[in-house]
């Protein structure tokens, strides 16, 4: 089925289930308890999870397979966003043309940047991509203000032509839609204290992420994927085997750039504005973190890494001192204050500190990322099971 | 006229004349050994043949086509394959994948965006790769990571990777370096079999005289970057110039 082998099909079905049931999985606590703080089942965050998932899946095709560490992928995300908003300004609020043009424009940009950057390898390649991304950021932030909206960002307005759509609806800017399906609409479901939100935008982005994930699985298993891994493994042997590494790396670079453009376009489809900060080098660094945290070169790793980072960012940054106090209420005052003081730097604006610690822990103890952790736990269980069967008494004894 | 002609190749590294006016004429289907003391320019010559180094002057003609000025992957696609002194393999990949890559390179050329099919659907290529592994007695290790192989197995794997491309010319850079006697004899047997069965022309650089004299049809002796003599093995053994330059050291 689907041209996948058994293990990959299982993995794909797991991801399908995760995406389909995310509104439940991410909302494990009823609304009225303190732990509801950790619920992540609201549309904005879920959309962010899948969109960064797409970004990381694409980045993994370049970094995970070929080992080329690009520090400029946020540029393609930003370019995709701008292209998407322009389509919504000029053509229609339907997200389809916006997404297509986002992918195409990001692809062209990555072709240009990749063509130049891939002349070098290793750290020089990374620096070149970083330089290009920062150039794109500066251009978007100041020089190209008429095209990008500069500091304020590119937003929709009532005067936009939208030649094949409508300019305004009842004096308001229309919302992004997929052939009439409103991206910002949502259905709430209240069950015994729990409230689950099913957002159209989330499921739209989720389906696109599944397609993107499926395509990356196919690519990993194809001869093309084999060649990309060969580049990471031994480029010298590759050229003495009659293979030209350059077009392979360029193709991988453009594909991952197009994934980034798709993610940028989807961000716009969820919330139609684009700002230059999306292209900043910290945004490029974030996708590197996601991929490494989840497990570079693995199929599911980048999705998990993107999920963990987006989750930590949204949840931990909302925790403040009063929430901390309410957690430790039951303890004696002095201990309560002590714990709050200790934890204070790690929450709120200090969430980066938590992320840094998590990242260091994973890189030092699990170099293969979350996926390796899962594999080790799996091995532990299967070994235990094997031991059990060995020591099981013979029937009839 | 041979399959490979090297005419007047010169290469200088700064003040050092690494190769001085090297001429070589390798006949099709023969095994041509290049021997010489350390620093004689053997590896430099090989690097010039595969496009890793560009000689200062001279020409290299393979089957009537000039080799110089082409990139390593283009030279490989012409039908020249190289085995390295220390095995160059794809260490992060399985043994089978290591052999699959050259199979695809041979079928699809130097680049093909082949992203739709799965590797497992490529029945012909898989059979081809497994047959090759069988031939070098490594089929049972096909799912092992290449990095975990012993040195001798890495060497055999690299040989399999070269042979599966069915090259017309095989360049071997000390194929038995660092091998035990038994492994060396296995390698000699393997190379002999290849030569007889596939009629591949070989150029071999080797220190081990046992290997050279059991394989070579012709021997060129290099010393200080210039060929001293070129002859059949029987005449090389007793040649006074060779004794002086090379064998003498070993036989004292």
XYZ file of C-alpha atoms in Angstrom:
649
model
C 0.000 0.000 0.000
C 1.218 3.498 -0.883
C 4.524 2.052 -2.061
C 5.920 1.875 1.455
C 7.406 -1.093 3.256
C 5.824 -2.416 6.439
C 7.819 -0.421 8.960
C 7.376 2.833 7.032
C 3.659 2.230 6.590
C 3.300 1.697 10.313
C 5.222 4.883 11.021
C 3.101 6.807 8.530
C -0.124 5.535 10.076
C 1.118 6.543 13.528
C 1.787 10.055 12.245
C -1.664 10.133 10.601
C -3.245 9.190 13.937
C -1.174 11.750 15.835
C -2.238 14.503 13.457
C -5.882 13.422 13.413
C -6.216 13.134 17.195
C -3.881 15.959 18.193
C -6.744 18.071 19.620
C -7.341 15.242 22.138
C -3.736 14.181 22.687
C -2.558 17.717 23.343
C -5.426 18.420 25.762
C -4.935 15.778 28.418
C -6.126 17.925 31.331
C -9.638 19.245 32.056
C -9.976 23.016 31.777
C -10.491 23.792 35.453
C -7.429 22.065 36.962
C -4.034 23.708 37.424
C -2.366 21.367 34.981
C -4.495 22.839 32.182
C -1.526 25.168 31.900
C 0.168 22.378 29.982
C -2.644 21.855 27.501
C -1.561 22.629 23.979
C -4.701 21.800 22.096
C -5.526 25.277 20.910
C -5.522 26.078 17.160
C -2.655 28.580 17.062
C -0.212 26.215 18.709
C -1.361 23.117 16.842
C -1.010 24.956 13.536
C 2.447 26.023 14.571
C 3.365 22.446 15.427
C 2.474 21.051 12.017
C 3.877 24.018 10.072
C 7.233 23.800 11.828
C 6.948 20.069 11.291
C 6.897 20.679 7.529
C 9.802 23.106 7.809
C 11.866 20.564 9.751
C 10.946 17.643 7.472
C 12.268 19.644 4.532
C 15.358 20.762 6.371
C 16.079 17.154 7.265
C 16.203 16.235 3.565
C 19.194 18.526 3.225
C 20.890 18.259 6.610
C 19.855 14.774 7.640
C 20.655 13.101 4.348
C 23.529 15.046 2.806
C 24.990 16.481 6.018
C 25.127 20.013 4.590
C 24.380 22.306 7.530
C 22.475 25.297 6.184
C 22.091 28.284 8.475
C 19.839 30.200 6.140
C 16.678 28.211 5.680
C 14.512 30.786 7.406
C 15.083 32.994 4.363
C 13.078 30.574 2.231
C 10.355 30.468 4.851
C 10.191 34.266 4.818
C 10.250 34.477 1.037
C 7.416 31.951 0.942
C 5.423 34.042 3.398
C 5.866 37.251 1.416
C 4.927 35.496 -1.816
C 1.832 34.082 -0.118
C 0.665 37.460 1.179
C 1.220 39.025 -2.232
C -0.956 36.395 -3.861
C -3.662 37.176 -1.303
C -3.289 40.865 -2.042
C -3.285 40.526 -5.811
C -5.292 37.439 -6.684
C -7.610 35.910 -4.155
C -7.932 34.923 -0.518
C -8.094 31.299 -1.589
C -4.943 29.746 -0.116
C -4.194 27.464 -3.083
C -2.513 30.044 -5.362
C -0.747 31.493 -2.326
C 0.711 28.109 -1.389
C 1.721 27.229 -4.952
C 3.448 30.557 -5.514
C 5.135 30.344 -2.093
C 6.659 27.001 -3.006
C 7.712 28.133 -6.475
C 9.284 31.410 -5.352
C 11.086 29.734 -2.446
C 12.305 27.089 -4.895
C 13.741 29.738 -7.231
C 15.428 31.517 -4.330
C 16.955 28.310 -3.046
C 18.165 27.446 -6.551
C 20.023 30.743 -6.678
C 21.426 30.619 -3.151
C 22.165 26.905 -3.347
C 23.976 27.255 -6.660
C 26.425 29.696 -5.124
C 26.683 28.247 -1.602
C 27.160 24.639 -2.668
C 30.481 25.519 -4.279
C 31.862 25.128 -0.779
C 31.400 22.448 1.850
C 31.479 22.307 5.624
C 31.693 25.489 7.628
C 32.131 27.657 4.505
C 28.835 26.411 3.155
C 27.132 27.187 6.461
C 28.588 30.686 6.539
C 27.573 31.359 2.941
C 23.970 30.354 3.586
C 23.962 32.428 6.774
C 25.257 35.432 4.860
C 22.619 35.051 2.171
C 19.844 34.710 4.726
C 20.992 37.818 6.589
C 21.129 39.693 3.286
C 17.563 38.628 2.561
C 16.571 39.768 6.041
C 18.167 43.205 5.627
C 16.618 43.625 2.203
C 13.201 42.726 3.536
C 13.606 44.859 6.639
C 14.662 48.075 4.948
C 15.658 48.252 1.297
C 12.682 46.487 -0.187
C 10.095 48.128 2.061
C 7.598 48.722 -0.794
C 7.644 44.992 -1.470
C 7.847 43.671 2.066
C 6.307 46.288 4.310
C 9.629 46.799 6.085
C 9.494 46.966 9.868
C 5.749 46.674 10.148
C 5.565 43.678 7.895
C 3.379 42.937 4.920
C -0.326 42.974 5.703
C -3.539 42.847 3.730
C -5.554 46.002 3.221
C -8.991 46.971 2.004
C -7.500 48.532 -1.117
C -5.918 45.349 -2.413
C -7.175 44.433 -5.886
C -7.658 40.647 -5.408
C -8.555 40.375 -9.088
C -10.090 36.902 -9.022
C -11.461 37.148 -5.481
C -13.276 39.831 -3.540
C -11.647 42.998 -2.214
C -13.801 43.268 0.880
C -16.625 41.547 2.692
C -19.000 43.865 4.584
C -16.291 46.491 4.920
C -13.783 43.959 6.335
C -10.790 42.252 4.802
C -11.901 38.736 3.830
C -10.334 35.782 5.655
C -8.169 33.148 3.987
C -10.167 30.166 2.791
C -9.790 26.916 0.878
C -12.557 27.003 -1.737
C -14.927 28.562 0.782
C -13.644 26.616 3.801
C -12.745 29.344 6.304
C -9.235 28.779 7.699
C -9.950 30.542 10.958
C -13.169 28.710 11.779
C -13.224 26.125 14.517
C -15.634 23.757 16.228
C -15.564 23.357 20.002
C -16.455 20.142 21.727
C -17.064 20.188 25.488
C -16.981 16.862 27.267
C -17.139 16.681 31.066
C -14.830 19.575 31.819
C -12.590 19.037 28.831
C -12.913 21.339 25.899
C -11.489 20.293 22.558
C -11.110 22.613 19.597
C -11.165 21.349 16.030
C -9.823 24.059 13.797
C -10.190 24.005 10.021
C -6.825 25.641 9.570
C -5.133 23.023 11.710
C -6.583 20.122 9.768
C -5.790 21.779 6.464
C -2.165 22.269 7.515
C -2.154 18.783 9.043
C -3.179 17.122 5.782
C -0.491 19.070 3.930
C 2.048 17.986 6.532
C 1.042 14.362 6.028
C 1.536 14.714 2.272
C 4.902 16.367 2.895
C 5.873 13.630 5.328
C 4.796 10.902 2.915
C 6.851 12.461 0.138
C 9.894 12.619 2.370
C 9.502 8.937 3.302
C 9.397 8.033 -0.378
C 12.408 10.201 -1.039
C 14.371 8.612 1.823
C 13.762 5.143 0.395
C 14.450 6.026 -3.244
C 17.735 5.683 -5.131
C 17.947 9.471 -4.942
C 17.840 9.292 -1.135
C 20.524 6.608 -1.237
C 22.761 8.955 -3.234
C 22.155 11.806 -0.807
C 23.240 9.599 2.088
C 26.289 8.576 0.072
C 27.275 12.249 -0.119
C 27.200 12.501 3.660
C 29.114 9.268 4.021
C 32.013 9.719 1.593
C 32.006 12.357 -1.102
C 35.420 11.288 -2.352
C 34.264 7.744 -3.035
C 31.157 9.156 -4.634
C 33.092 10.986 -7.343
C 35.318 7.940 -7.975
C 32.105 5.958 -8.415
C 31.123 8.133 -11.345
C 28.607 10.309 -9.531
C 28.557 14.072 -9.582
C 27.695 15.238 -6.075
C 26.855 18.838 -7.042
C 23.508 18.330 -8.785
C 22.451 15.932 -6.039
C 23.182 18.429 -3.269
C 21.584 21.229 -5.263
C 18.426 19.175 -5.794
C 18.268 18.388 -2.072
C 18.825 22.063 -1.261
C 16.037 23.194 -3.575
C 13.628 20.535 -2.297
C 14.239 21.576 1.296
C 13.908 25.228 0.279
C 10.533 24.431 -1.276
C 9.424 22.704 1.928
C 10.416 25.859 3.811
C 8.457 27.958 1.306
C 5.434 25.713 1.816
C 5.706 26.214 5.572
C 5.941 29.978 5.042
C 2.915 29.927 2.771
C 0.930 27.947 5.317
C 1.778 30.445 8.059
C 0.252 33.087 5.843
C -2.766 30.913 5.125
C -3.401 30.660 8.871
C -2.696 34.291 9.619
C -2.253 36.557 6.572
C 0.725 38.688 7.485
C 4.457 38.354 6.933
C 7.295 40.039 8.795
C 11.023 40.200 8.207
C 11.780 38.626 11.598
C 10.781 35.293 10.110
C 14.017 35.408 8.115
C 16.269 36.246 11.024
C 19.188 33.919 11.729
C 17.646 32.822 15.017
C 14.746 31.401 13.032
C 17.242 29.499 10.866
C 18.915 28.240 14.006
C 15.614 27.053 15.389
C 15.037 24.606 12.542
C 18.558 23.238 13.033
C 17.726 22.697 16.710
C 14.449 20.988 15.844
C 16.108 18.581 13.432
C 18.980 17.693 15.762
C 16.727 17.460 18.819
C 14.403 15.030 17.083
C 17.129 13.097 15.314
C 18.778 14.237 12.097
C 18.516 11.782 9.241
C 15.559 9.947 10.749
C 12.078 10.115 9.273
C 10.021 11.063 12.293
C 12.711 12.928 14.238
C 12.250 16.398 12.753
C 8.499 16.268 13.332
C 9.034 15.350 16.976
C 11.746 17.969 17.396
C 9.534 20.653 15.882
C 6.721 19.582 18.179
C 8.863 19.672 21.317
C 10.362 23.080 20.574
C 7.098 24.728 19.536
C 5.432 23.236 22.614
C 8.147 24.375 25.028
C 8.154 27.839 23.520
C 4.417 28.313 23.821
C 3.812 26.642 27.158
C 6.844 27.506 29.243
C 6.904 31.095 28.111
C 3.395 31.600 29.531
C 4.302 30.363 33.007
C 4.911 33.247 35.435
C 5.701 33.597 39.128
C 2.100 33.558 40.313
C 1.513 30.265 38.523
C 4.651 28.874 40.130
C 3.398 30.018 43.542
C 0.076 28.332 42.996
C 1.873 25.031 42.224
C 3.828 24.998 45.457
C 1.050 26.389 47.703
C 0.952 23.264 49.812
C 4.597 23.576 50.827
C 5.870 25.717 53.720
C 6.346 29.346 52.724
C 10.133 29.376 52.882
C 10.414 26.251 50.698
C 7.787 27.628 48.334
C 9.686 30.867 47.860
C 12.942 28.984 47.456
C 11.542 26.754 44.695
C 9.939 29.680 42.909
C 13.239 31.579 42.996
C 15.063 28.570 41.573
C 12.542 27.985 38.795
C 11.960 31.640 37.972
C 14.805 31.981 35.439
C 13.599 28.935 33.522
C 10.061 30.081 32.770
C 8.449 33.027 31.051
C 11.053 34.897 29.031
C 13.609 32.414 30.317
C 12.156 29.549 28.302
C 15.247 29.608 26.101
C 17.209 28.521 29.171
C 14.999 25.468 29.528
C 15.295 24.740 25.829
C 19.072 25.097 26.070
C 19.252 22.606 28.929
C 16.987 20.136 27.132
C 19.062 20.505 23.986
C 22.356 20.008 25.822
C 20.997 16.979 27.624
C 19.842 15.380 24.406
C 22.955 16.129 22.398
C 25.240 14.814 25.162
C 23.296 11.748 26.244
C 21.329 10.937 23.095
C 23.341 12.057 20.066
C 20.680 10.530 17.824
C 17.985 12.769 19.316
C 14.564 11.841 20.631
C 14.307 9.027 18.093
C 17.394 7.355 19.533
C 15.893 7.681 23.013
C 12.759 5.956 21.796
C 14.813 3.231 20.148
C 16.796 2.605 23.348
C 13.604 2.303 25.364
C 12.188 -0.004 22.697
C 15.326 -2.169 22.818
C 15.087 -2.354 26.595
C 11.570 -3.706 26.355
C 12.223 -6.131 23.530
C 15.290 -7.490 25.364
C 13.203 -7.976 28.468
C 10.608 -9.772 26.413
C 13.265 -11.982 24.849
C 14.613 -12.792 28.312
C 11.118 -13.676 29.471
C 10.576 -16.113 26.654
C 13.960 -17.696 27.285
C 13.317 -18.285 30.952
C 9.694 -19.293 30.458
C 9.179 -22.855 31.671
C 8.729 -25.500 29.023
C 5.115 -26.505 28.596
C 4.303 -29.660 30.469
C 6.890 -29.067 33.176
C 48.178 0.889 -29.540
C 47.068 0.150 -26.000
C 43.899 0.801 -24.086
C 45.720 3.388 -21.972
C 48.506 5.574 -23.245
C 50.459 7.923 -21.054
C 52.670 10.261 -23.053
C 55.350 12.475 -21.568
C 53.583 13.236 -18.308
C 55.399 15.695 -16.036
C 54.359 16.851 -12.600
C 56.239 19.171 -10.267
C 55.394 19.941 -6.660
C 57.328 23.135 -6.086
C 60.986 22.150 -6.500
C 60.304 18.437 -6.517
C 59.983 16.683 -9.855
C 57.397 14.074 -8.887
C 56.960 12.734 -12.407
C 59.452 13.299 -15.178
C 58.496 12.378 -18.699
C 56.524 9.230 -17.913
C 55.446 7.121 -20.864
C 53.261 4.091 -20.446
C 51.457 1.873 -22.888
C 49.003 -0.532 -21.282
C 47.696 -3.287 -23.574
C 44.084 -4.358 -23.335
C 43.455 -7.396 -21.140
C 46.842 -7.314 -19.444
C 47.882 -6.601 -15.908
C 50.472 -3.874 -15.837
C 52.332 -3.415 -12.568
C 54.100 -0.235 -11.547
C 56.727 -0.756 -8.893
C 59.334 1.449 -7.359
C 60.706 2.576 -4.030
C 58.740 4.925 -1.775
C 58.480 8.378 -3.241
C 59.060 7.151 -6.774
C 55.855 8.827 -7.968
C 53.623 5.779 -8.276
C 50.644 7.262 -6.472
C 51.128 10.630 -8.158
C 50.905 8.877 -11.514
C 47.722 7.110 -10.474
C 46.217 10.366 -9.232
C 46.943 11.921 -12.620
C 45.106 9.078 -14.340
C 41.897 9.504 -12.333
C 41.675 13.290 -12.453
C 42.683 13.979 -8.873
C 45.845 15.745 -9.997
C 46.465 17.592 -13.233
C 49.914 16.954 -14.724
C 51.903 19.975 -15.879
C 52.506 18.576 -19.352
C 51.782 15.419 -21.276
C 48.704 13.518 -22.265
C 46.718 10.509 -21.103
C 44.602 8.727 -23.694
C 42.070 6.072 -22.723
C 40.512 4.124 -25.609
C 41.372 6.963 -27.947
C 39.826 9.666 -25.736
C 41.828 12.214 -23.749
C 41.453 11.810 -19.990
C 43.139 14.959 -18.741
C 40.935 17.906 -17.895
C 37.986 15.739 -16.964
C 36.586 15.478 -13.477
C 36.964 12.245 -11.469
C 33.316 11.252 -11.958
C 33.564 11.781 -15.712
C 36.703 9.646 -15.900
C 34.930 6.925 -13.962
C 32.001 7.063 -16.367
C 34.498 6.478 -19.220
C 35.203 3.072 -17.694
C 38.132 3.634 -15.343
C 37.633 2.494 -11.787
C 40.014 2.912 -8.876
C 40.694 1.009 -5.676
C 42.424 3.028 -2.972
C 45.357 2.245 -0.720
C 43.154 2.652 2.346
C 39.683 1.413 1.417
C 37.324 4.258 0.519
C 33.809 3.040 1.177
C 30.516 4.540 2.321
C 31.070 3.696 5.981
C 27.695 4.941 7.268
C 25.807 2.623 4.962
C 25.217 -1.101 4.779
C 27.374 -3.408 2.677
C 24.545 -3.935 0.223
C 23.932 -0.190 -0.162
C 27.637 0.281 -0.796
C 27.371 -1.957 -3.838
C 23.993 -0.563 -4.920
C 25.397 2.943 -5.310
C 27.893 2.031 -8.057
C 25.191 -0.111 -9.705
C 22.963 2.954 -9.985
C 25.903 5.089 -11.070
C 26.579 2.690 -13.907
C 22.974 2.481 -15.028
C 21.848 6.069 -14.548
C 24.993 8.068 -15.236
C 26.522 10.766 -13.086
C 23.213 12.355 -12.039
C 19.631 11.275 -12.158
C 16.811 12.572 -10.025
C 15.455 9.178 -9.245
C 13.151 9.977 -6.356
C 9.942 8.163 -7.174
C 10.724 4.441 -7.060
C 11.899 2.693 -3.949
C 15.331 1.047 -3.958
C 13.581 -2.205 -3.040
C 11.610 -2.149 -6.289
C 14.794 -2.188 -8.367
C 14.922 -5.957 -8.776
C 17.617 -6.030 -11.462
C 19.942 -3.752 -9.552
C 19.441 -5.669 -6.312
C 20.196 -8.990 -8.019
C 23.244 -7.510 -9.682
C 24.547 -6.196 -6.353
C 23.881 -9.443 -4.500
C 25.567 -11.504 -7.198
C 28.608 -9.290 -6.916
C 28.674 -9.704 -3.137
C 28.360 -13.454 -3.597
C 31.359 -13.380 -5.898
C 33.540 -11.772 -3.222
C 32.033 -14.006 -0.499
C 30.348 -11.177 1.352
C 26.681 -11.873 0.774
C 26.166 -13.037 4.360
C 27.366 -9.631 5.565
C 25.127 -7.570 3.305
C 23.146 -5.925 6.107
C 26.170 -5.036 8.218
C 27.306 -1.439 8.455
C 30.347 -1.001 6.269
C 32.217 0.749 9.084
C 32.079 -2.397 11.231
C 33.845 -4.588 8.659
C 37.393 -5.837 9.114
C 40.060 -4.216 6.974
C 40.253 -7.171 4.636
C 36.482 -7.142 4.169
C 36.510 -3.407 3.522
C 39.073 -4.046 0.802
C 36.941 -6.763 -0.715
C 33.880 -4.538 -0.521
C 35.716 -1.759 -2.310
C 36.808 -4.225 -4.970
C 33.204 -5.363 -5.370
C 32.105 -1.725 -5.715
C 34.621 -1.215 -8.506
C 33.923 -4.487 -10.288
C 30.154 -4.165 -10.278
C 30.578 -1.188 -12.574
C 32.256 -3.497 -15.107
C 35.089 -1.098 -15.805
C 37.398 -1.595 -18.772
C 40.341 -0.458 -16.709
C 40.870 -1.132 -13.024
C 43.478 0.888 -11.148
C 44.665 -0.770 -7.965
C 46.686 1.182 -5.425
C 48.424 -1.400 -3.226
C 45.424 -3.723 -3.001
C 47.077 -5.974 -0.415
C 48.541 -3.293 1.843
C 48.114 -4.239 5.483
C 46.782 -7.720 4.737
C 47.814 -10.987 6.309
C 49.451 -13.592 4.045
C 46.280 -15.618 3.722
C 44.231 -12.550 2.820
C 46.888 -11.505 0.325
C 46.696 -14.900 -1.364
C 42.900 -14.663 -1.458
C 43.163 -11.256 -3.073
C 45.625 -12.557 -5.655
C 43.257 -15.404 -6.451
C 40.338 -12.974 -6.704
C 42.243 -10.644 -9.015
C 43.419 -13.536 -11.206
C 39.869 -14.773 -11.503
C 38.637 -11.303 -12.400
C 41.287 -10.956 -15.052
C 40.504 -14.277 -16.671
C 36.726 -14.133 -16.377
C 36.081 -10.508 -17.164
C 39.061 -9.585 -19.259
C 39.548 -6.337 -17.361
C 42.752 -4.439 -17.939
C 44.518 -3.678 -14.675
C 47.133 -1.229 -13.596
C 48.475 -2.203 -10.223
C 50.783 -0.405 -7.838
C 52.255 -2.778 -5.333
C 55.079 -3.183 -2.853
C 54.651 -6.893 -2.321
C 56.798 -8.627 -4.960
C 54.912 -11.853 -4.399
C 51.745 -10.135 -5.593
C 53.439 -8.382 -8.471
C 55.097 -11.492 -9.861
C 51.985 -13.618 -9.552
C 49.752 -11.135 -11.351
C 51.655 -8.867 -13.693
C 52.097 -9.412 -17.395
C 54.337 -6.384 -17.689
C 56.167 -4.350 -15.114
C 57.298 -0.753 -15.172
C 59.868 0.286 -12.633
C 59.689 3.901 -11.514
C 62.479 5.630 -9.680
C 62.502 9.302 -8.771
C 59.582 9.978 -11.059
C 61.021 8.440 -14.220
C 60.516 4.959 -15.645
C 63.745 2.957 -15.422
C 62.701 -0.100 -17.377
C 59.576 -1.705 -18.709
C 59.577 -5.403 -19.438
C 58.008 -8.783 -18.701
C 58.397 -10.013 -15.082
C 61.086 -12.611 -15.905
C 63.431 -9.943 -17.239
C 62.698 -7.489 -14.445
C 63.805 -9.870 -11.699
C 67.368 -10.035 -12.923
C 67.692 -6.552 -14.322
C 70.725 -4.841 -12.771
C 69.221 -1.349 -12.799
C 66.170 -2.605 -10.963
C 68.218 -4.454 -8.383
C 70.124 -1.301 -7.745
C 67.104 0.959 -7.480
C 64.582 -1.200 -5.780
C 64.862 -4.929 -5.399
C 68.380 -4.611 -4.078
C 67.056 -2.965 -0.971
C 64.717 -5.846 -0.341
C 67.164 -8.657 -1.076
C 70.143 -7.569 1.005
